[in-house]
Amino acid sequence: MHSLAERGVPLEERLKTNISGLSDWDAARIFLEVVRCGSFRSAAERLSLSINAVRRRIDDFERQTGTTLFTRDVHGTHLTDEGALVVSAVERMEAAAFDVLRTSDSTANALTGEVRVAVTEGLGTFWLAPRLVEFQQAYPKVLVDLHCAMRSADVSRHEADVAIHLSRPSALDVKLVRLGRMHLMFWASRSYIEKYGAPRSAMELIKHRLVLQFADQIAAKETFESFFPGVPERDLLVMKTNVSSANYWAVANGAGIGVFPSYAIALGGKLIPLEVELNRPLDIWLSYHPGSGRIPRVRHMIDWLIEAFNPARFPWFKEEFVHPHEFKDSYMGEPLTQLFGGFSTEEQR
């Protein structure tokens, strides 16, 4: 029996035949992660597997497809021409599988089931989580899976039903809604100001102690350099952390000056906004797959999220910067959850 290659069957036809007979789709999923992450190590971290386990599954997948998918050298992992053809084929199958999942979801009971919402850690912890009770009261049979992380979720790959980002997603096959704008500014605790004083300009700020969040190292470095061009981090930073909650409590307890959204004061934050004109706006985006948007429970969540960031209702999400001291004149809603204020230690009576 001659092989397909020996019989002169073109490469694309051979790959199509081999891929159609795949029996291990988990190996195909791992193959896509290696391609998307750019290395075995990054894919292993993303999948919570050992790097050796990832290599074994790729070896299995190469045997199944009958071709070499990657070349490896001291400079890293490189996709072969044959591997690129396999990527296209497997991505089409992945998209078809996701369509099947969305179709099955849309036929389920409209007001029951699970909705997965991915959001950045700070917005999820301090803004969305406290107000999700509104959604739960309206739709008590819908389970909300709120995933807070700094890495953006890709809704086109079914990582979440709805995702909220602080930069515009680049995927072409998703629906995007611009929710509003977050305005970052400098804050300090009263105890810090009493001890070190309050800077009133960028030049004065350089003489102070800073605490900053560095969840995304590259983005944080770019932000720091935009605020303080030419100033080494070591000359200003006394602490850096990867999560918003630790960042807030360090600044609230006087460790140094920090950067937070303007809405911090509306949530009961024990901080004082500084009159330093280094405010930075970040657009807030919502993304969802067109198919997911037709699922009733997901559609309800999308509508609720749009209202949760409504600039007309919440002035701190407006296009233009509104100073925190002006909120009392422009916000007419109910008092917000005092999450930034922490938990009361007073004895309950």
Coordinates of N, CA and C in Angstrom, one line a residue, residues 41-243:
R41 N 6.3 27.3 26.0 CA 6.3 27.7 27.4 C 5.1 28.6 27.7
S42 N 4.8 29.5 26.9 CA 3.7 30.4 27.1 C 2.4 29.7 27.0
A43 N 2.3 28.7 26.0 CA 1.1 27.9 25.9 C 0.9 27.1 27.1
A44 N 2.0 26.5 27.6 CA 1.9 25.7 28.8 C 1.3 26.5 30.0
E45 N 1.8 27.7 30.2 CA 1.3 28.6 31.3 C -0.1 28.9 31.1
R46 N -0.5 29.2 29.9 CA -1.9 29.6 29.6 C -2.8 28.4 29.8
L47 N -2.4 27.2 29.5 CA -3.2 26.0 29.7 C -3.1 25.3 31.0
S48 N -2.2 25.8 31.9 CA -1.9 25.2 33.2 C -1.4 23.8 33.0
L49 N -0.5 23.6 32.1 CA 0.1 22.3 31.8 C 1.6 22.4 31.9
S50 N 2.3 21.3 32.1 CA 3.8 21.3 32.1 C 4.2 21.5 30.6
I51 N 5.4 22.0 30.4 CA 5.9 22.2 29.0 C 6.1 20.9 28.4
N52 N 6.5 19.9 29.2 CA 6.7 18.5 28.6 C 5.4 17.9 28.1
A53 N 4.3 18.2 28.9 CA 3.0 17.7 28.5 C 2.6 18.3 27.1
V54 N 2.8 19.6 27.0 CA 2.5 20.3 25.7 C 3.3 19.7 24.6
R55 N 4.6 19.5 24.8 CA 5.5 18.9 23.7 C 4.9 17.5 23.3
R56 N 4.5 16.7 24.3 CA 4.0 15.4 24.0 C 2.8 15.5 23.1
R57 N 1.9 16.4 23.5 CA 0.6 16.5 22.7 C 0.9 17.0 21.3
I58 N 1.9 17.9 21.2 CA 2.2 18.4 19.8 C 2.8 17.2 19.0
D59 N 3.6 16.4 19.6 CA 4.2 15.2 18.9 C 3.1 14.3 18.5
D60 N 2.1 14.1 19.4 CA 0.9 13.3 19.0 C 0.2 13.9 17.8
F61 N 0.0 15.2 17.9 CA -0.8 15.9 16.8 C 0.0 15.8 15.5
E62 N 1.3 15.9 15.5 CA 2.1 15.8 14.3 C 1.9 14.4 13.7
R63 N 1.9 13.4 14.6 CA 1.7 12.0 14.1 C 0.3 11.8 13.4
Q64 N -0.7 12.5 14.1 CA -2.1 12.4 13.5 C -2.2 13.0 12.2
T65 N -1.6 14.2 12.1 CA -1.7 15.0 10.8 C -0.7 14.5 9.7
G66 N 0.3 13.7 10.2 CA 1.3 13.2 9.2 C 2.2 14.2 8.7
T67 N 2.5 15.3 9.5 CA 3.4 16.3 9.0 C 4.1 17.0 10.1
T68 N 5.2 17.6 9.8 CA 5.9 18.4 10.8 C 5.3 19.8 10.9
L69 N 4.8 20.2 12.1 CA 4.1 21.4 12.3 C 5.0 22.6 12.7
F70 N 6.1 22.3 13.4 CA 7.0 23.3 13.9 C 8.4 22.9 13.7
T71 N 9.2 23.9 13.5 CA 10.7 23.7 13.6 C 11.1 24.4 14.9
R72 N 12.1 23.8 15.5 CA 12.6 24.3 16.8 C 14.1 24.6 16.7
D73 N 14.5 25.7 17.2 CA 16.0 26.0 17.3 C 16.2 26.9 18.5
V74 N 17.4 27.4 18.6 CA 17.8 28.2 19.8 C 17.0 29.5 19.8
H75 N 16.4 29.9 18.7 CA 15.7 31.2 18.7 C 14.2 31.0 18.9
G76 N 13.8 29.8 19.1 CA 12.4 29.6 19.4 C 11.7 28.6 18.5
T77 N 10.3 28.7 18.5 CA 9.5 27.8 17.7 C 8.9 28.5 16.5
H78 N 9.0 27.8 15.3 CA 8.6 28.4 14.1 C 7.6 27.5 13.4
L79 N 6.5 28.0 12.9 CA 5.5 27.3 12.2 C 6.0 27.0 10.8
T80 N 5.8 25.7 10.4 CA 6.2 25.3 9.0 C 5.1 25.7 8.1
D81 N 5.3 25.7 6.8 CA 4.3 25.9 5.8 C 3.1 25.0 5.9
E82 N 3.5 23.7 6.2 CA 2.4 22.7 6.4 C 1.6 23.0 7.7
G83 N 2.4 23.5 8.7 CA 1.7 23.9 9.9 C 0.7 25.0 9.7
A84 N 1.1 26.0 8.9 CA 0.2 27.1 8.6 C -1.1 26.6 8.0
L85 N -1.0 25.6 7.1 CA -2.2 25.1 6.5 C -3.1 24.4 7.5
V86 N -2.4 23.7 8.4 CA -3.2 23.0 9.5 C -3.9 24.0 10.4
V87 N -3.2 25.1 10.7 CA -3.8 26.2 11.5 C -5.1 26.6 10.9
S88 N -5.1 26.9 9.6 CA -6.4 27.4 8.9 C -7.5 26.4 9.0
A89 N -7.1 25.1 8.8 CA -8.1 24.1 8.9 C -8.7 23.9 10.3
V90 N -7.8 23.9 11.3 CA -8.3 23.6 12.6 C -9.1 24.8 13.1
E91 N -8.7 26.1 12.8 CA -9.4 27.3 13.2 C -10.9 27.2 12.6
R92 N -11.0 26.7 11.4 CA -12.4 26.6 10.8 C -13.2 25.6 11.6
M93 N -12.6 24.5 12.0 CA -13.3 23.5 12.8 C -13.6 24.1 14.2
E94 N -12.7 24.9 14.7 CA -12.9 25.5 16.0 C -14.1 26.4 16.0
A95 N -14.2 27.2 14.9 CA -15.3 28.2 14.8 C -16.6 27.5 14.6
A96 N -16.6 26.3 13.8 CA -17.8 25.6 13.7 C -18.3 25.0 15.0
A97 N -17.3 24.5 15.8 CA -17.7 23.9 17.1 C -18.3 25.0 18.0
F98 N -17.7 26.2 18.0 CA -18.3 27.3 18.8 C -19.7 27.6 18.3
D99 N -19.9 27.6 17.0 CA -21.3 27.9 16.5 C -22.3 26.9 17.0
V100 N -21.8 25.6 17.1 CA -22.7 24.6 17.6 C -23.1 24.9 19.1
L101 N -22.0 25.3 19.9 CA -22.3 25.6 21.3 C -23.2 26.8 21.4
R102 N -23.1 27.8 20.6 CA -23.9 29.0 20.7 C -25.4 28.6 20.3
T103 N -25.5 27.8 19.3 CA -26.8 27.4 18.8 C -27.5 26.6 19.9
S104 N -26.8 25.7 20.5 CA -27.4 24.9 21.6 C -27.8 25.8 22.8
D105 N -27.0 26.8 23.1 CA -27.3 27.7 24.1 C -28.6 28.5 23.8
S106 N -28.7 29.0 22.6 CA -29.8 29.8 22.2 C -31.2 29.1 22.2
T107 N -31.1 27.7 22.2 CA -32.4 27.0 22.3 C -32.8 26.7 23.7
A108 N -31.9 27.0 24.6 CA -32.2 26.7 26.1 C -33.1 27.8 26.6
N109 N -33.6 27.5 27.8 CA -34.5 28.5 28.5 C -33.8 29.8 28.5
A110 N -34.5 30.9 28.1 CA -33.9 32.2 27.9 C -33.4 32.8 29.2
L111 N -34.0 32.5 30.3 CA -33.7 33.2 31.6 C -33.1 32.2 32.6
T112 N -32.5 31.1 32.1 CA -31.7 30.3 33.0 C -30.4 30.0 32.3
G113 N -29.4 29.4 33.1 CA -28.1 29.1 32.5 C -27.1 30.0 33.0
E114 N -25.9 30.0 32.4 CA -24.7 30.7 32.9 C -24.3 31.7 31.8
V115 N -23.8 32.9 32.4 CA -23.3 33.9 31.5 C -21.9 34.2 32.0
R116 N -20.9 34.1 31.2 CA -19.5 34.4 31.6 C -19.1 35.8 31.1
V117 N -18.7 36.6 32.1 CA -18.3 37.9 31.9 C -16.8 38.1 32.3
A118 N -16.0 38.5 31.4 CA -14.6 38.8 31.6 C -14.3 40.3 31.7
V119 N -13.6 40.7 32.7 CA -13.4 42.1 32.9 C -12.0 42.3 33.6
T120 N -11.4 43.5 33.4 CA -10.2 43.8 34.1 C -10.4 43.7 35.6
E121 N -9.3 43.4 36.3 CA -9.5 43.2 37.8 C -10.0 44.3 38.6
G122 N -9.6 45.5 38.3 CA -10.0 46.7 39.0 C -11.5 47.0 38.8
L123 N -11.9 47.1 37.5 CA -13.3 47.3 37.2 C -14.2 46.2 37.7
G124 N -13.7 45.0 37.6 CA -14.6 43.9 38.1 C -14.7 43.9 39.6
T125 N -13.7 44.1 40.4 CA -13.7 44.1 41.8 C -14.4 45.3 42.4
F126 N -14.1 46.5 41.9 CA -14.6 47.7 42.5 C -15.8 48.3 41.9
W127 N -16.1 48.0 40.6 CA -17.3 48.6 40.0 C -18.4 47.6 39.7
L128 N -18.1 46.5 39.0 CA -19.2 45.6 38.6 C -19.7 44.7 39.7
A129 N -18.8 44.0 40.4 CA -19.2 43.1 41.5 C -20.2 43.6 42.5
P130 N -20.0 44.9 43.0 CA -21.0 45.4 44.0 C -22.3 45.7 43.4
R131 N -22.4 45.9 42.0 CA -23.7 46.3 41.5 C -24.4 45.1 40.7
L132 N -23.7 43.9 40.7 CA -24.3 42.8 40.0 C -25.6 42.3 40.7
V133 N -25.8 42.7 42.0 CA -27.0 42.4 42.7 C -28.2 42.8 41.9
E134 N -28.1 44.0 41.2 CA -29.2 44.5 40.4 C -29.6 43.4 39.3
F135 N -28.6 42.9 38.6 CA -28.9 41.9 37.6 C -29.4 40.6 38.2
Q136 N -28.9 40.2 39.3 CA -29.3 39.0 40.0 C -30.8 39.1 40.5
Q137 N -31.1 40.2 40.9 CA -32.5 40.4 41.4 C -33.5 40.4 40.2
A138 N -33.0 40.9 39.0 CA -33.9 40.8 37.8 C -34.0 39.5 37.2
Y139 N -32.8 38.7 37.3 CA -32.8 37.4 36.6 C -32.2 36.4 37.6
P140 N -33.0 36.0 38.6 CA -32.4 35.2 39.7 C -32.0 33.8 39.3
K141 N -32.4 33.3 38.1 CA -32.0 31.9 37.7 C -30.8 31.9 36.7
V142 N -30.2 33.1 36.5 CA -29.0 33.2 35.7 C -27.8 33.2 36.5
L143 N -26.9 32.3 36.3 CA -25.6 32.2 37.0 C -24.6 33.1 36.3
V144 N -24.0 34.0 37.1 CA -23.0 34.9 36.5 C -21.6 34.5 36.9
D145 N -20.8 34.2 35.9 CA -19.4 33.8 36.2 C -18.5 35.0 35.8
L146 N -18.2 35.8 36.9 CA -17.4 37.0 36.7 C -15.9 36.7 36.8
H147 N -15.2 36.8 35.7 CA -13.8 36.5 35.7 C -13.0 37.8 35.6
C148 N -12.3 38.1 36.7 CA -11.5 39.3 36.8 C -10.0 39.0 36.6
A149 N -9.5 39.6 35.5 CA -8.0 39.4 35.2 C -7.6 40.5 34.3
M150 N -6.3 40.7 34.3 CA -5.7 41.8 33.5 C -5.6 41.4 32.0
R151 N -5.5 40.1 31.7 CA -5.4 39.7 30.3 C -6.8 39.7 29.7
S152 N -7.0 40.3 28.6 CA -8.3 40.4 27.9 C -8.7 39.0 27.4
A153 N -10.0 38.8 27.6 CA -10.5 37.5 27.1 C -11.0 37.7 25.6
D154 N -10.8 36.6 24.8 CA -11.2 36.6 23.4 C -12.6 35.9 23.3
V155 N -13.6 36.7 23.0 CA -15.0 36.2 22.9 C -15.1 35.4 21.7
S156 N -14.3 35.7 20.6 CA -14.4 34.9 19.4 C -13.9 33.5 19.6
R157 N -13.1 33.2 20.6 CA -12.7 31.9 20.9 C -13.4 31.3 22.1
H158 N -14.5 31.9 22.4 CA -15.4 31.3 23.4 C -14.8 31.3 24.8
E159 N -13.8 32.2 25.1 CA -13.2 32.4 26.4 C -14.2 33.0 27.4
A160 N -15.1 33.8 26.8 CA -16.2 34.4 27.7 C -17.3 34.8 26.7
D161 N -18.5 35.0 27.3 CA -19.7 35.4 26.5 C -19.6 36.9 26.2
V162 N -19.2 37.6 27.2 CA -19.0 39.1 27.1 C -17.7 39.5 27.8
A163 N -17.0 40.4 27.2 CA -15.7 40.9 27.8 C -15.7 42.4 27.8
I164 N -15.0 42.9 28.8 CA -14.8 44.4 28.9 C -13.3 44.6 28.9
H165 N -12.9 45.6 28.1 CA -11.5 45.9 27.9 C -11.2 47.4 28.1
L166 N -9.9 47.7 28.3 CA -9.5 49.1 28.4 C -8.7 49.5 27.2
S167 N -8.7 48.7 26.2 CA -8.2 49.1 24.9 C -9.1 48.3 23.8
R168 N -9.2 48.9 22.7 CA -10.1 48.4 21.6 C -9.6 47.0 21.1
P169 N -10.4 46.0 21.2 CA -10.0 44.7 20.7 C -9.8 44.7 19.2
S170 N -8.8 43.9 18.8 CA -8.5 43.9 17.3 C -9.2 42.9 16.5
A171 N -9.9 41.9 17.2 CA -10.6 40.9 16.4 C -11.6 41.5 15.5
L172 N -11.8 40.9 14.3 CA -12.7 41.5 13.3 C -14.1 40.9 13.4
D173 N -14.2 39.7 14.0 CA -15.5 39.0 14.0 C -16.2 39.1 15.3
V174 N -16.1 40.2 16.0 CA -16.8 40.4 17.2 C -17.6 41.7 17.1
K175 N -18.6 41.8 17.9 CA -19.4 43.1 18.1 C -18.7 43.9 19.2
L176 N -18.6 45.2 18.9 CA -18.0 46.1 19.9 C -18.9 47.2 20.3
V177 N -18.9 47.6 21.6 CA -19.7 48.7 22.1 C -18.7 49.6 22.9
R178 N -18.6 50.8 22.6 CA -17.8 51.7 23.4 C -18.7 52.2 24.6
L179 N -18.3 51.7 25.8 CA -19.2 52.0 27.0 C -19.0 53.4 27.6
G180 N -17.8 53.9 27.6 CA -17.5 55.2 28.2 C -16.1 55.4 28.3
R181 N -15.7 56.2 29.2 CA -14.2 56.5 29.3 C -13.9 56.6 30.8
M182 N -12.8 55.9 31.2 CA -12.3 55.9 32.6 C -11.2 57.0 32.6
H183 N -11.2 57.8 33.6 CA -10.2 58.9 33.8 C -9.3 58.6 35.0
L184 N -8.1 58.4 34.7 CA -7.1 58.1 35.8 C -6.5 59.4 36.3
M185 N -6.2 59.4 37.6 CA -5.6 60.6 38.2 C -4.8 60.2 39.4
F186 N -4.1 61.1 40.0 CA -3.3 60.9 41.1 C -4.0 61.1 42.4
W187 N -3.8 60.2 43.4 CA -4.5 60.3 44.7 C -3.5 60.1 45.8
A188 N -3.8 60.5 47.0 CA -3.0 60.2 48.2 C -3.9 60.2 49.4
S189 N -3.4 59.5 50.5 CA -4.2 59.5 51.7 C -4.0 60.8 52.5
R190 N -4.9 61.0 53.5 CA -4.7 62.2 54.3 C -3.4 62.1 55.1
S191 N -3.1 60.9 55.6 CA -1.9 60.7 56.4 C -0.7 61.0 55.6
Y192 N -0.7 60.6 54.4 CA 0.5 60.9 53.5 C 0.7 62.4 53.3
I193 N -0.4 63.1 53.0 CA -0.4 64.5 52.8 C 0.1 65.3 54.0
E194 N -0.4 64.9 55.2 CA 0.0 65.5 56.4 C 1.5 65.4 56.7
K195 N 2.1 64.3 56.2 CA 3.5 64.0 56.5 C 4.4 64.6 55.4
Y196 N 4.0 64.5 54.1 CA 4.8 64.8 53.0 C 4.3 66.1 52.2
G197 N 3.1 66.5 52.4 CA 2.5 67.5 51.6 C 1.9 67.0 50.4
A198 N 1.1 67.9 49.7 CA 0.4 67.5 48.5 C 1.0 68.2 47.3
P199 N 1.6 67.4 46.3 CA 2.2 68.0 45.1 C 1.1 68.7 44.3
R200 N 1.4 69.8 43.6 CA 0.5 70.5 42.8 C 0.9 70.6 41.3
S201 N 2.0 69.9 41.0 CA 2.5 69.9 39.6 C 3.3 68.7 39.3
A202 N 3.5 68.4 38.1 CA 4.3 67.2 37.7 C 5.7 67.3 38.3
M203 N 6.3 68.5 38.3 CA 7.6 68.7 38.8 C 7.7 68.4 40.3
E204 N 6.7 68.9 41.1 CA 6.6 68.6 42.5 C 6.4 67.1 42.8
L205 N 5.6 66.4 41.9 CA 5.3 65.0 42.0 C 6.6 64.2 42.0
I206 N 7.6 64.6 41.2 CA 8.8 63.8 41.1 C 9.6 63.7 42.4
K207 N 9.3 64.6 43.3 CA 9.9 64.6 44.6 C 9.3 63.7 45.6
H208 N 8.2 63.1 45.2 CA 7.4 62.3 46.2 C 7.6 60.8 46.0
R209 N 6.9 60.0 46.8 CA 6.9 58.5 46.8 C 5.7 58.0 46.0
L210 N 5.9 57.1 45.1 CA 4.8 56.5 44.3 C 4.6 55.1 44.5
V211 N 3.3 54.7 44.5 CA 2.9 53.3 44.5 C 2.1 53.0 43.2
L212 N 2.5 52.1 42.3 CA 1.8 51.9 41.1 C 1.5 50.4 40.8
Q213 N 0.5 50.2 40.0 CA 0.1 48.9 39.6 C 0.8 48.5 38.3
F214 N 1.4 47.4 38.3 CA 2.2 46.9 37.1 C 1.6 45.5 36.7
A215 N 0.4 45.4 36.4 CA -0.2 44.1 36.0 C 0.3 43.7 34.6
D216 N 0.3 44.6 33.7 CA 0.9 44.4 32.4 C 2.2 45.2 32.3
Q217 N 3.3 44.5 32.4 CA 4.6 45.2 32.5 C 4.9 46.2 31.4
I218 N 4.6 45.8 30.1 CA 4.8 46.6 29.0 C 3.9 47.9 29.0
A219 N 2.6 47.6 29.2 CA 1.7 48.8 29.3 C 2.0 49.7 30.5
A220 N 2.4 49.1 31.6 CA 2.7 49.9 32.8 C 3.9 50.7 32.6
K221 N 4.9 50.1 31.9 CA 6.1 50.9 31.6 C 5.9 52.1 30.7
E222 N 5.0 51.8 29.7 CA 4.7 52.9 28.8 C 3.9 54.0 29.5
T223 N 3.0 53.6 30.4 CA 2.2 54.6 31.2 C 3.2 55.4 32.0
F224 N 4.1 54.8 32.7 CA 5.0 55.5 33.6 C 5.9 56.5 32.8
E225 N 6.3 56.0 31.6 CA 7.2 56.9 30.8 C 6.4 58.1 30.2
S226 N 5.1 57.9 30.0 CA 4.2 59.0 29.5 C 4.0 60.0 30.6
F227 N 3.9 59.6 31.8 CA 3.8 60.5 33.0 C 5.1 61.2 33.3
F228 N 6.2 60.4 33.3 CA 7.5 60.9 33.8 C 8.6 60.6 32.8
P229 N 8.6 61.2 31.6 CA 9.6 61.0 30.6 C 11.0 61.3 31.1
G230 N 11.9 60.3 30.9 CA 13.3 60.4 31.3 C 13.6 60.2 32.7
V231 N 12.6 59.9 33.5 CA 12.8 59.6 35.0 C 12.9 58.1 35.2
P232 N 13.9 57.6 35.8 CA 14.0 56.2 36.1 C 13.0 55.8 37.1
E233 N 12.4 54.6 37.0 CA 11.4 54.1 38.0 C 12.0 54.1 39.4
R234 N 13.2 53.6 39.5 CA 13.8 53.5 40.9 C 13.9 54.8 41.6
D235 N 13.8 55.9 40.9 CA 13.9 57.2 41.6 C 12.5 57.7 42.2
L236 N 11.5 57.0 41.7 CA 10.1 57.4 42.2 C 9.4 56.3 43.0
L237 N 9.5 55.1 42.5 CA 8.6 54.1 43.0 C 9.2 53.6 44.4
V238 N 8.2 53.4 45.3 CA 8.6 52.7 46.6 C 7.9 51.4 46.7
M239 N 6.9 51.2 45.8 CA 6.2 49.9 45.8 C 5.4 49.7 44.5
K240 N 5.4 48.5 43.9 CA 4.6 48.2 42.8 C 3.9 46.9 43.0
T241 N 2.7 46.7 42.5 CA 1.9 45.5 42.7 C 1.2 45.1 41.4
N242 N 0.6 43.9 41.4 CA 0.0 43.5 40.1 C -1.5 43.6 40.2
V243 N -2.1 43.9 41.4 CA -3.6 43.9 41.5 C -4.0 45.3 42.0

